[in-house]
Amino acid sequence: MQVTETLNEGLKRGYNIVVSAAELDEKVNEKLVEAQPEVEMKGFRKGKVPMALLKKQFGQRLMGEAMQESIDGAMNQHFEDSGERPALQPEVKMTNEDWKEGDDVEVAMSYEALPAIPEVDLKSVELEKLVVKADDAAVEEALNNLAETAQDFKARRKGSKAKDGDQVVIDFVGKVDGEEFEGGSAEDYPLVLGSNSFIPGFEEQLVGVKAEEEKDVNVSFPEEYGAEHLAGKDAVFTCTVKEVKEPVAAEINDELATKFGAEDLAGLKGQIAERLEAEYAGASRAVMKRALLDALDEKVSFDLPPSLVEAEAKQIAHQLWHEENPEVEGHDHAEIDPTDEHNKLAERRVRLGLLLAELGQKAEVEVSDAEMTQAIMNQARQYPGQERQFFEFVQQNAQMQQQLRAPIFEDKVIDYVFELAQVADKEVSKDDLQKAVEALEEE
């Protein structure tokens, strides 16, 4: 086998690979000898089929396997000897297209090599960590919000009309074609107007009713309604309004605390403070991560594989175009050409991606099976009722596994760099942290 370099320009590489006919023939014979003991053929005992007959029967298929194995072997040996890593799958093309059995096989291989990543003194990186304490005002604000979500209802003044958001306590009897139907009646039913818990048009007709009033509600069941005998049918619900109640926030006391799993109000406040500080820490980490990436981007400079930058720029342009055109759901649109801004952002992302990958490899950062399982389960929750199918899909899809593994790996590398960098705490207000986060979103 002969490998000859044809291109070495920047990160671009090209090679001619020649596999001799003798090498191929030897590989085919090795495969035939290996398979001979198990081959059965009419007129011969198992394992006694003559080699010449085997070659005539299976030689052509085995020749294709021998070609592929030889070329793959030559490529792997090249990368092992050179120490280079291709940025993308190498392009391999057979150059003697008029090949016939007995000829050498000639192949052209081309690829872009990943660049050498320069060393970075991570201990010289200086970062600022924004620290926000959950003060009493923040805890009280969160507590009031919780009380609103745990709202109760109290009776309105007699004669008051029901408003959207109010609760009406009703008895109702539903009829289709003058006949009552199963499941169409209830007593003392608490219905919150505007909750959309009843079929379309029902709740709107109860806005303005008063206690002790009787009202017929005329509606049509949707065509796609679950009960086929009611789908698309007109119905009349005779409703007797027993009470009209307005929403009120729950009282902030020990009873409220127990509704949220705490022993008492003090315990609930402690839980809220912990949750708030965890949220602040997450936001602070995002701000510090951006600062770290900016610092690393300034510290390193190296050649980038054009194919990776081009692919990333197209992805950025495509994603931003869809954000600006949310009404277009599919991808059957004209190709989106990246701008200079897209290309610049792509270069940054590729540079930092290669650098973080190198840092993670040298630090032996790994994503554990448990971390992957947790990531898959988190993603699977987006498909209620189909969690098992999603889990199996990911297990069989290497590309999807990589998409889930990549952000976990990156975060672990970022945490590794945080440990080495010089990090100074800076206590700030919640508003200052919020402004820092908003600044990230604007960039």
PDB file of N, CA and C in Angstrom, residues 100-147:
ATOM      1  N   LYS A 100     -10.823  -2.689 -13.045  1.00  0.00           N
ATOM      2  CA  LYS A 100     -11.296  -4.059 -13.277  1.00  0.00           C
ATOM      3  C   LYS A 100     -10.433  -4.978 -12.429  1.00  0.00           C
ATOM      4  N   GLU A 101     -10.952  -6.152 -12.187  1.00  0.00           N
ATOM      5  CA  GLU A 101     -10.248  -7.101 -11.324  1.00  0.00           C
ATOM      6  C   GLU A 101      -8.844  -7.343 -11.867  1.00  0.00           C
ATOM      7  N   GLY A 102      -7.892  -7.261 -10.983  1.00  0.00           N
ATOM      8  CA  GLY A 102      -6.488  -7.419 -11.382  1.00  0.00           C
ATOM      9  C   GLY A 102      -5.746  -6.104 -11.399  1.00  0.00           C
ATOM     10  N   ASP A 103      -6.508  -4.981 -11.326  1.00  0.00           N
ATOM     11  CA  ASP A 103      -5.879  -3.650 -11.291  1.00  0.00           C
ATOM     12  C   ASP A 103      -5.643  -3.218  -9.844  1.00  0.00           C
ATOM     13  N   ASP A 104      -4.687  -2.301  -9.699  1.00  0.00           N
ATOM     14  CA  ASP A 104      -4.528  -1.649  -8.398  1.00  0.00           C
ATOM     15  C   ASP A 104      -5.728  -0.724  -8.165  1.00  0.00           C
ATOM     16  N   VAL A 105      -6.010  -0.411  -6.900  1.00  0.00           N
ATOM     17  CA  VAL A 105      -7.077   0.534  -6.566  1.00  0.00           C
ATOM     18  C   VAL A 105      -6.429   1.858  -6.171  1.00  0.00           C
ATOM     19  N   GLU A 106      -6.854   2.934  -6.825  1.00  0.00           N
ATOM     20  CA  GLU A 106      -6.306   4.257  -6.543  1.00  0.00           C
ATOM     21  C   GLU A 106      -7.412   5.144  -5.956  1.00  0.00           C
ATOM     22  N   VAL A 107      -7.099   5.762  -4.818  1.00  0.00           N
ATOM     23  CA  VAL A 107      -8.092   6.560  -4.103  1.00  0.00           C
ATOM     24  C   VAL A 107      -7.503   7.915  -3.734  1.00  0.00           C
ATOM     25  N   ALA A 108      -8.327   8.966  -3.875  1.00  0.00           N
ATOM     26  CA  ALA A 108      -7.929  10.306  -3.433  1.00  0.00           C
ATOM     27  C   ALA A 108      -8.662  10.610  -2.135  1.00  0.00           C
ATOM     28  N   MET A 109      -7.898  10.987  -1.092  1.00  0.00           N
ATOM     29  CA  MET A 109      -8.491  11.352   0.204  1.00  0.00           C
ATOM     30  C   MET A 109      -8.162  12.812   0.503  1.00  0.00           C
ATOM     31  N   SER A 110      -9.162  13.573   0.896  1.00  0.00           N
ATOM     32  CA  SER A 110      -8.925  14.973   1.250  1.00  0.00           C
ATOM     33  C   SER A 110      -9.718  15.305   2.516  1.00  0.00           C
ATOM     34  N   TYR A 111      -9.185  16.223   3.315  1.00  0.00           N
ATOM     35  CA  TYR A 111      -9.855  16.635   4.542  1.00  0.00           C
ATOM     36  C   TYR A 111      -9.210  17.916   5.059  1.00  0.00           C
ATOM     37  N   GLU A 112      -9.870  18.502   6.033  1.00  0.00           N
ATOM     38  CA  GLU A 112      -9.293  19.632   6.763  1.00  0.00           C
ATOM     39  C   GLU A 112      -8.897  19.127   8.143  1.00  0.00           C
ATOM     40  N   ALA A 113      -7.654  19.366   8.519  1.00  0.00           N
ATOM     41  CA  ALA A 113      -7.163  18.898   9.815  1.00  0.00           C
ATOM     42  C   ALA A 113      -7.572  19.864  10.919  1.00  0.00           C
ATOM     43  N   LEU A 114      -7.835  19.298  12.091  1.00  0.00           N
ATOM     44  CA  LEU A 114      -8.054  20.160  13.240  1.00  0.00           C
ATOM     45  C   LEU A 114      -6.738  20.840  13.601  1.00  0.00           C
ATOM     46  N   PRO A 115      -6.782  22.099  13.979  1.00  0.00           N
ATOM     47  CA  PRO A 115      -5.546  22.829  14.267  1.00  0.00           C
ATOM     48  C   PRO A 115      -4.934  22.425  15.606  1.00  0.00           C
ATOM     49  N   ALA A 116      -3.678  22.741  15.760  1.00  0.00           N
ATOM     50  CA  ALA A 116      -3.037  22.587  17.070  1.00  0.00           C
ATOM     51  C   ALA A 116      -3.547  23.710  17.968  1.00  0.00           C
ATOM     52  N   ILE A 117      -3.995  23.352  19.156  1.00  0.00           N
ATOM     53  CA  ILE A 117      -4.558  24.344  20.080  1.00  0.00           C
ATOM     54  C   ILE A 117      -3.459  24.833  21.018  1.00  0.00           C
ATOM     55  N   PRO A 118      -3.217  26.130  21.060  1.00  0.00           N
ATOM     56  CA  PRO A 118      -2.160  26.642  21.941  1.00  0.00           C
ATOM     57  C   PRO A 118      -2.496  26.469  23.422  1.00  0.00           C
ATOM     58  N   GLU A 119      -1.470  26.389  24.224  1.00  0.00           N
ATOM     59  CA  GLU A 119      -1.652  26.292  25.674  1.00  0.00           C
ATOM     60  C   GLU A 119      -2.198  27.615  26.215  1.00  0.00           C
ATOM     61  N   VAL A 120      -3.075  27.523  27.221  1.00  0.00           N
ATOM     62  CA  VAL A 120      -3.633  28.716  27.854  1.00  0.00           C
ATOM     63  C   VAL A 120      -3.354  28.643  29.345  1.00  0.00           C
ATOM     64  N   ASP A 121      -2.826  29.731  29.892  1.00  0.00           N
ATOM     65  CA  ASP A 121      -2.582  29.794  31.325  1.00  0.00           C
ATOM     66  C   ASP A 121      -3.900  30.149  32.010  1.00  0.00           C
ATOM     67  N   LEU A 122      -4.642  29.120  32.406  1.00  0.00           N
ATOM     68  CA  LEU A 122      -5.965  29.347  32.981  1.00  0.00           C
ATOM     69  C   LEU A 122      -5.898  30.069  34.319  1.00  0.00           C
ATOM     70  N   LYS A 123      -4.782  29.929  35.030  1.00  0.00           N
ATOM     71  CA  LYS A 123      -4.655  30.589  36.327  1.00  0.00           C
ATOM     72  C   LYS A 123      -4.514  32.104  36.188  1.00  0.00           C
ATOM     73  N   SER A 124      -4.238  32.557  34.973  1.00  0.00           N
ATOM     74  CA  SER A 124      -4.107  34.006  34.758  1.00  0.00           C
ATOM     75  C   SER A 124      -5.445  34.660  34.419  1.00  0.00           C
ATOM     76  N   VAL A 125      -6.474  33.838  34.236  1.00  0.00           N
ATOM     77  CA  VAL A 125      -7.795  34.381  33.904  1.00  0.00           C
ATOM     78  C   VAL A 125      -8.435  34.967  35.166  1.00  0.00           C
ATOM     79  N   GLU A 126      -8.843  36.229  35.080  1.00  0.00           N
ATOM     80  CA  GLU A 126      -9.468  36.899  36.225  1.00  0.00           C
ATOM     81  C   GLU A 126     -10.965  37.082  35.949  1.00  0.00           C
ATOM     82  N   LEU A 127     -11.782  36.622  36.897  1.00  0.00           N
ATOM     83  CA  LEU A 127     -13.233  36.682  36.735  1.00  0.00           C
ATOM     84  C   LEU A 127     -13.885  37.292  37.966  1.00  0.00           C
ATOM     85  N   GLU A 128     -15.065  37.829  37.748  1.00  0.00           N
ATOM     86  CA  GLU A 128     -15.842  38.423  38.832  1.00  0.00           C
ATOM     87  C   GLU A 128     -17.147  37.634  38.961  1.00  0.00           C
ATOM     88  N   LYS A 129     -17.426  37.173  40.169  1.00  0.00           N
ATOM     89  CA  LYS A 129     -18.650  36.404  40.429  1.00  0.00           C
ATOM     90  C   LYS A 129     -19.641  37.294  41.159  1.00  0.00           C
ATOM     91  N   LEU A 130     -20.778  37.555  40.513  1.00  0.00           N
ATOM     92  CA  LEU A 130     -21.803  38.392  41.119  1.00  0.00           C
ATOM     93  C   LEU A 130     -22.575  37.581  42.151  1.00  0.00           C
ATOM     94  N   VAL A 131     -22.629  38.088  43.373  1.00  0.00           N
ATOM     95  CA  VAL A 131     -23.294  37.387  44.470  1.00  0.00           C
ATOM     96  C   VAL A 131     -24.487  38.211  44.938  1.00  0.00           C
ATOM     97  N   VAL A 132     -25.657  37.580  44.965  1.00  0.00           N
ATOM     98  CA  VAL A 132     -26.872  38.256  45.414  1.00  0.00           C
ATOM     99  C   VAL A 132     -27.465  37.462  46.579  1.00  0.00           C
ATOM    100  N   LYS A 133     -27.747  38.148  47.677  1.00  0.00           N
ATOM    101  CA  LYS A 133     -28.379  37.515  48.825  1.00  0.00           C
ATOM    102  C   LYS A 133     -29.901  37.675  48.719  1.00  0.00           C
ATOM    103  N   ALA A 134     -30.613  36.650  49.162  1.00  0.00           N
ATOM    104  CA  ALA A 134     -32.083  36.715  49.165  1.00  0.00           C
ATOM    105  C   ALA A 134     -32.530  37.513  50.389  1.00  0.00           C
ATOM    106  N   ASP A 135     -32.748  38.827  50.208  1.00  0.00           N
ATOM    107  CA  ASP A 135     -33.124  39.661  51.346  1.00  0.00           C
ATOM    108  C   ASP A 135     -34.609  39.486  51.683  1.00  0.00           C
ATOM    109  N   ASP A 136     -35.021  40.095  52.777  1.00  0.00           N
ATOM    110  CA  ASP A 136     -36.401  39.937  53.258  1.00  0.00           C
ATOM    111  C   ASP A 136     -37.411  40.412  52.218  1.00  0.00           C
ATOM    112  N   ALA A 137     -37.094  41.497  51.523  1.00  0.00           N
ATOM    113  CA  ALA A 137     -38.033  42.042  50.540  1.00  0.00           C
ATOM    114  C   ALA A 137     -38.267  41.049  49.402  1.00  0.00           C
ATOM    115  N   ALA A 138     -37.193  40.409  48.936  1.00  0.00           N
ATOM    116  CA  ALA A 138     -37.317  39.435  47.853  1.00  0.00           C
ATOM    117  C   ALA A 138     -38.116  38.220  48.306  1.00  0.00           C
ATOM    118  N   VAL A 139     -37.874  37.789  49.540  1.00  0.00           N
ATOM    119  CA  VAL A 139     -38.609  36.636  50.070  1.00  0.00           C
ATOM    120  C   VAL A 139     -40.091  36.975  50.201  1.00  0.00           C
ATOM    121  N   GLU A 140     -40.397  38.174  50.699  1.00  0.00           N
ATOM    122  CA  GLU A 140     -41.794  38.588  50.854  1.00  0.00           C
ATOM    123  C   GLU A 140     -42.483  38.676  49.491  1.00  0.00           C
ATOM    124  N   GLU A 141     -41.789  39.202  48.497  1.00  0.00           N
ATOM    125  CA  GLU A 141     -42.362  39.305  47.148  1.00  0.00           C
ATOM    126  C   GLU A 141     -42.700  37.924  46.600  1.00  0.00           C
ATOM    127  N   ALA A 142     -41.759  36.985  46.761  1.00  0.00           N
ATOM    128  CA  ALA A 142     -41.994  35.619  46.289  1.00  0.00           C
ATOM    129  C   ALA A 142     -43.125  34.964  47.071  1.00  0.00           C
ATOM    130  N   LEU A 143     -43.196  35.253  48.365  1.00  0.00           N
ATOM    131  CA  LEU A 143     -44.245  34.686  49.214  1.00  0.00           C
ATOM    132  C   LEU A 143     -45.620  35.193  48.776  1.00  0.00           C
ATOM    133  N   ASN A 144     -45.704  36.475  48.452  1.00  0.00           N
ATOM    134  CA  ASN A 144     -46.967  37.042  47.974  1.00  0.00           C
ATOM    135  C   ASN A 144     -47.387  36.416  46.647  1.00  0.00           C
ATOM    136  N   ASN A 145     -46.410  36.164  45.778  1.00  0.00           N
ATOM    137  CA  ASN A 145     -46.713  35.508  44.503  1.00  0.00           C
ATOM    138  C   ASN A 145     -47.251  34.101  44.731  1.00  0.00           C
ATOM    139  N   LEU A 146     -46.660  33.398  45.694  1.00  0.00           N
ATOM    140  CA  LEU A 146     -47.153  32.058  46.021  1.00  0.00           C
ATOM    141  C   LEU A 146     -48.587  32.125  46.529  1.00  0.00           C
ATOM    142  N   ALA A 147     -48.853  33.113  47.367  1.00  0.00           N
ATOM    143  CA  ALA A 147     -50.202  33.266  47.923  1.00  0.00           C
ATOM    144  C   ALA A 147     -51.222  33.482  46.808  1.00  0.00           C
TER     145      ALA A 147
END
